[in-house]
Short mmCIF file of C-alpha atoms and ligand atoms in Angstrom, two decimals:
data_model
loop_
_atom_site.label_atom_id
_atom_site.label_comp_id
_atom_site.label_asym_id
_atom_site.label_seq_id
_atom_site.Cartn_x
_atom_site.Cartn_y
_atom_site.Cartn_z
CA MET J 154 0.00 0.00 0.00
CA LEU J 155 2.62 2.54 1.16
CA THR J 156 6.30 2.23 0.31
CA VAL J 157 8.77 4.80 1.60
CA THR J 158 12.34 4.47 0.35
CA GLY J 159 15.43 6.41 1.42
CA LEU J 160 13.39 9.35 2.62
CA VAL J 161 15.36 12.44 3.65
CA ALA J 162 13.50 15.50 4.93
CA GLY J 163 13.81 18.29 7.44
CA TYR J 164 13.71 21.95 8.08
CA GLY J 165 16.14 24.14 6.19
CA ARG J 166 19.59 22.67 6.53
CA ALA J 167 18.70 20.59 9.55
CA HIS J 168 17.66 17.17 8.31
CA ALA J 169 15.28 15.35 10.63
CA LEU J 170 15.03 12.14 8.55
CA HIS J 171 18.17 10.50 7.20
CA GLY J 172 17.06 7.87 4.72
CA VAL J 173 13.95 6.18 6.09
CA ASP J 174 12.59 2.95 4.57
CA LEU J 175 9.15 1.78 5.59
CA GLU J 176 6.29 -0.29 4.22
CA VAL J 177 2.65 -0.64 5.11
CA TYR J 178 0.62 -3.46 3.58
CA ARG J 179 -3.10 -3.35 2.91
CA GLY J 180 -5.19 -4.02 6.00
CA GLU J 181 -2.35 -3.58 8.46
CA LEU J 182 -2.03 -1.43 11.54
CA VAL J 183 1.59 -0.34 11.65
CA THR J 184 3.02 1.82 14.41
CA ILE J 185 6.05 4.08 14.50
CA ILE J 186 7.43 4.53 17.97
CA GLY J 187 10.27 6.74 19.11
CA SER J 188 11.08 9.40 21.63
CA ASN J 189 10.43 13.12 21.45
CA GLY J 190 12.03 14.71 18.43
CA ALA J 191 12.93 11.40 16.75
CA GLY J 192 11.27 12.56 13.53
CA LYS J 193 7.92 10.76 13.68
CA SER J 194 5.79 13.80 12.85
CA THR J 195 8.28 14.86 10.19
CA LEU J 196 7.87 11.47 8.54
CA LEU J 197 4.08 11.76 8.41
CA LYS J 198 4.27 15.36 7.21
CA THR J 199 6.60 14.40 4.39
CA VAL J 200 4.41 11.48 3.30
CA SER J 201 1.36 13.74 3.28
CA GLY J 202 3.04 16.49 1.25
CA LEU J 203 3.13 19.11 3.99
CA LEU J 204 6.94 19.04 3.87
CA PRO J 205 9.03 18.47 0.75
CA ALA J 206 11.20 15.37 0.47
CA ILE J 207 14.86 16.27 0.03
CA ALA J 208 15.61 12.79 -1.29
CA GLY J 209 13.88 9.44 -1.52
CA ARG J 210 10.55 8.24 -2.72
CA VAL J 211 6.99 7.76 -1.48
CA GLU J 212 4.67 5.37 -3.32
CA LEU J 213 1.01 4.69 -2.71
CA GLU J 214 -0.34 1.54 -4.32
CA GLY J 215 2.59 1.58 -6.74
CA ARG J 216 2.10 5.20 -7.74
CA ASP J 217 4.91 7.68 -7.12
CA ILE J 218 3.43 10.48 -5.01
CA THR J 219 6.71 12.07 -3.88
CA GLY J 220 6.46 15.84 -3.98
CA LEU J 221 2.73 16.01 -4.63
CA ARG J 222 0.93 18.89 -2.92
CA ALA J 223 -0.94 17.97 0.23
CA ASP J 224 -4.38 18.23 -1.42
CA LYS J 225 -3.23 15.90 -4.21
CA VAL J 226 -1.97 13.40 -1.66
CA VAL J 227 -5.41 13.42 -0.03
CA ALA J 228 -6.99 12.93 -3.45
CA ALA J 229 -4.59 10.03 -4.03
CA GLY J 230 -5.92 8.39 -0.85
CA ILE J 231 -3.81 9.32 2.17
CA VAL J 232 -5.44 11.18 5.02
CA HIS J 233 -3.32 12.54 7.86
CA ALA J 234 -4.90 13.33 11.22
CA PRO J 235 -2.20 15.60 12.67
CA GLU J 236 -1.13 15.96 16.28
CA GLY J 237 -3.61 17.95 18.33
CA ARG J 238 -7.32 17.74 17.78
CA ARG J 239 -8.18 20.31 15.17
CA VAL J 240 -11.93 20.34 15.06
CA PHE J 241 -14.08 23.35 14.17
CA PRO J 242 -15.49 24.20 17.61
CA ALA J 243 -18.48 26.26 16.47
CA LEU J 244 -19.70 23.69 13.94
CA SER J 245 -21.78 20.70 14.96
CA VAL J 246 -20.25 17.24 15.18
CA ALA J 247 -22.13 16.19 12.04
CA ASP J 248 -20.91 19.23 10.08
CA ASN J 249 -17.33 18.60 11.16
CA LEU J 250 -17.68 15.08 9.81
CA ARG J 251 -19.25 16.24 6.56
CA MET J 252 -16.31 18.60 5.98
CA GLY J 253 -14.02 15.57 6.00
CA GLY J 254 -16.10 13.99 3.25
CA HIS J 255 -15.70 16.84 0.78
CA VAL J 256 -13.03 15.15 -1.29
CA ARG J 257 -14.05 13.81 -4.65
CA ARG J 258 -13.29 10.16 -3.95
CA ALA J 259 -15.59 10.18 -0.91
CA ARG J 260 -18.52 12.40 -1.90
CA ALA J 261 -20.76 9.77 -3.44
CA ALA J 262 -20.65 7.52 -0.39
CA GLU J 263 -20.94 10.20 2.32
CA ARG J 264 -23.86 8.51 4.07
CA GLU J 265 -22.10 5.18 4.16
CA HIS J 266 -18.99 6.71 5.71
CA LEU J 267 -21.08 8.63 8.22
CA THR J 268 -22.68 5.33 9.24
CA GLU J 269 -19.23 3.77 9.58
CA VAL J 270 -18.08 6.63 11.84
CA TYR J 271 -21.20 6.49 14.01
CA GLU J 272 -20.88 2.73 14.40
CA LEU J 273 -17.27 3.10 15.43
CA PHE J 274 -18.04 6.02 17.76
CA PRO J 275 -21.61 5.83 19.11
CA ARG J 276 -20.74 8.86 21.30
CA LEU J 277 -20.47 10.99 18.17
CA ALA J 278 -23.86 9.79 16.96
CA GLU J 279 -25.40 10.80 20.30
CA ARG J 280 -23.78 14.22 20.03
CA ALA J 281 -24.21 14.80 16.29
CA ALA J 282 -26.05 18.10 16.68
CA GLN J 283 -23.85 19.47 19.45
CA PRO J 284 -21.08 22.03 18.73
CA ALA J 285 -17.74 20.22 18.47
CA GLY J 286 -16.23 22.68 20.97
CA SER J 287 -18.48 21.28 23.70
CA LEU J 288 -17.04 17.75 23.40
CA SER J 289 -14.50 16.35 25.84
CA GLY J 290 -10.90 15.93 24.73
CA GLY J 291 -11.37 12.23 24.05
CA GLU J 292 -14.53 12.85 22.06
CA GLN J 293 -12.77 15.53 20.01
CA GLN J 294 -10.05 13.01 19.22
CA MET J 295 -12.73 10.56 18.06
CA LEU J 296 -14.15 13.33 15.90
CA ALA J 297 -10.74 14.04 14.36
CA ILE J 298 -10.36 10.34 13.50
CA GLY J 299 -13.95 10.21 12.26
CA ARG J 300 -13.31 13.17 9.97
CA ALA J 301 -10.33 11.36 8.47
CA ILE J 302 -12.51 8.30 7.78
CA MET J 303 -15.04 10.49 5.96
CA ALA J 304 -12.45 11.05 3.23
CA ASP J 305 -12.48 7.27 2.63
CA PRO J 306 -8.70 7.01 2.65
CA ALA J 307 -6.72 4.07 1.34
CA LEU J 308 -4.33 4.83 4.19
CA ILE J 309 -5.09 6.73 7.37
CA MET J 310 -2.18 8.24 9.30
CA LEU J 311 -2.71 9.19 12.93
CA ASP J 312 -0.18 11.36 14.75
CA GLU J 313 -0.27 10.77 18.50
CA PRO J 314 -4.01 10.40 18.90
CA SER J 315 -3.48 9.78 22.61
CA LEU J 316 -1.70 13.08 23.27
CA GLY J 317 -3.10 14.91 26.27
CA LEU J 318 -5.80 12.36 27.06
CA ALA J 319 -6.48 10.75 30.43
CA PRO J 320 -5.13 7.17 30.64
CA VAL J 321 -8.53 5.50 30.31
CA LEU J 322 -9.21 7.50 27.14
CA VAL J 323 -5.77 6.69 25.75
CA GLU J 324 -6.68 3.02 25.88
CA GLN J 325 -10.03 3.70 24.25
CA VAL J 326 -8.53 5.72 21.42
CA LEU J 327 -5.88 3.10 20.74
CA ALA J 328 -8.53 0.38 20.80
CA THR J 329 -10.30 2.43 18.16
CA THR J 330 -7.28 2.29 15.88
CA ALA J 331 -7.48 -1.49 16.12
CA ALA J 332 -11.19 -1.36 15.34
CA LEU J 333 -10.40 0.67 12.22
CA ARG J 334 -7.99 -2.02 11.10
CA ASP J 335 -10.49 -4.76 11.95
CA GLY J 336 -13.01 -2.92 9.78
CA GLY J 337 -10.63 -3.30 6.84
CA ARG J 338 -8.82 0.04 6.89
CA THR J 339 -5.06 0.45 6.67
CA VAL J 340 -3.56 2.52 9.47
CA LEU J 341 -0.17 4.08 10.17
CA LEU J 342 -0.05 5.15 13.81
CA VAL J 343 2.60 7.38 15.38
CA GLU J 344 2.68 7.01 19.16
CA GLN J 345 4.85 7.91 22.09
CA ASN J 346 3.03 5.42 24.24
CA ALA J 347 5.01 2.48 22.88
CA GLU J 348 3.45 -0.10 25.16
CA LEU J 349 -0.12 0.55 24.08
CA ALA J 350 0.84 1.08 20.46
CA LEU J 351 2.58 -2.31 20.32
CA ASP J 352 -0.44 -3.84 22.04
CA VAL J 353 -2.75 -2.92 19.16
CA ALA J 354 -0.41 -2.90 16.13
CA ASP J 355 0.48 -5.72 13.75
CA ARG J 356 3.99 -4.45 13.06
CA GLY J 357 6.16 -1.61 14.16
CA TYR J 358 9.17 0.54 13.39
CA VAL J 359 11.40 2.27 15.90
CA LEU J 360 12.63 5.67 14.78
CA GLU J 361 15.66 7.14 16.54
CA ARG J 362 17.15 10.48 15.53
CA GLY J 363 15.78 10.24 12.03
CA ARG J 364 16.74 6.61 11.38
CA ILE J 365 14.81 3.34 11.61
CA THR J 366 16.72 1.25 14.14
CA HIS J 367 14.36 -1.71 14.65
CA THR J 368 11.44 -3.24 12.85
CA GLY J 369 9.42 -6.39 13.31
CA SER J 370 6.08 -7.74 14.38
CA ALA J 371 4.59 -5.89 17.33
CA ALA J 372 5.16 -8.99 19.49
CA GLU J 373 8.83 -9.20 18.49
CA LEU J 374 9.40 -5.54 19.27
CA ALA J 375 7.56 -5.76 22.59
CA GLY J 376 9.71 -8.78 23.49
CA SER J 377 13.03 -7.16 22.61
CA ALA J 378 15.20 -6.36 25.62
CA ALA J 379 16.64 -3.22 23.94
CA ILE J 380 13.18 -1.86 23.22
CA GLN J 381 11.91 -2.74 26.66
CA ARG J 382 14.79 -0.78 28.19
CA ALA J 383 14.42 2.24 25.92
CA TYR J 384 10.66 2.51 25.50
CA LEU J 385 8.74 0.20 27.78
CA GLY J 386 10.28 1.05 31.13
CA GLY J 387 11.54 -2.55 31.40
P1 ATP A 412 7.30 14.60 19.02
O1 ATP A 412 6.80 13.32 19.56
O2 ATP A 412 7.88 15.50 20.03
O3 ATP A 412 6.33 15.28 18.09
P2 ATP A 412 8.67 13.62 16.70
O4 ATP A 412 9.33 12.30 16.74
O5 ATP A 412 7.39 13.74 16.01
O6 ATP A 412 8.57 14.17 18.16
P3 ATP A 412 9.51 15.71 14.94
O7 ATP A 412 8.47 16.66 15.37
O8 ATP A 412 9.38 15.05 13.63
O9 ATP A 412 9.74 14.62 16.05
O10 ATP A 412 10.92 16.47 15.01
C1 ATP A 412 12.12 15.94 14.47
C2 ATP A 412 13.21 17.00 14.56
O11 ATP A 412 12.89 18.11 13.71
C3 ATP A 412 13.41 17.57 15.94
O12 ATP A 412 14.79 17.77 16.13
C4 ATP A 412 12.67 18.88 15.89
O13 ATP A 412 13.26 19.81 16.77
C5 ATP A 412 12.85 19.32 14.45
N1 ATP A 412 11.70 20.12 13.99
C6 ATP A 412 10.40 19.77 14.03
N2 ATP A 412 9.61 20.74 13.51
C7 ATP A 412 10.44 21.73 13.14
C8 ATP A 412 10.24 23.02 12.53
N3 ATP A 412 9.01 23.44 12.19
N4 ATP A 412 11.34 23.77 12.30
C9 ATP A 412 12.57 23.33 12.62
N5 ATP A 412 12.84 22.15 13.20
C10 ATP A 412 11.79 21.36 13.44
#
């Protein structure tokens, strides 16, 4: 589905990614773990066209999308739910969701996607008419994920959906990413909470200072002594 090869990117002269290789297969939930400043957000931003690639290649379903503008990347089928819950507070929950569905590939099936979102998040269905600004932090995160689904992406990329949430909500939101995968969607999840991310993911990559240092099944990574020491408090 997604193939990233030799990706170099950064800010001005400071490179934050130094040749990253990564693959996501259809129907997988893949997580990228790594500490603060490792380059996780930079990787997602470069894949989604918000930052230019300095070198390397990004392919979606065999198509070279390196260097496409962000709106073209969305049209190609990648939706990026960035860090921080950016909902439109004055608009209702339903209108926030509809805004996510205004891309050509998704328009025809808006109702179907809305049903999918409401099945995944019954809380959003209950609050459909309420202004998004009145939702709790966890509910706003659900709304941000729901809005990404409305674009009917081939690949959905989530950047730290658990950020700033209470522990019980963190578990809920991460369980949701697994539910997305179980519903047939392909998910790339960036998380600082390595333990929970490896709990729900199929495979993972560890990013350290702009380089992939480990990769394997989620169980292999969770069982690795080096990763336990560095990321799992073991
Ligand atoms: P976090 O979990 O803190 O978001 P991250 O792994 O997502 O960390 P990035 O945000 O990708 O890390 O940052 C990678 C490197 O790029 C860091 O050294 C960071 O300081 C730098 N960086 C990030 N954004 C910018 C920017 N807008 N301008 C300059 N440098 C930046």
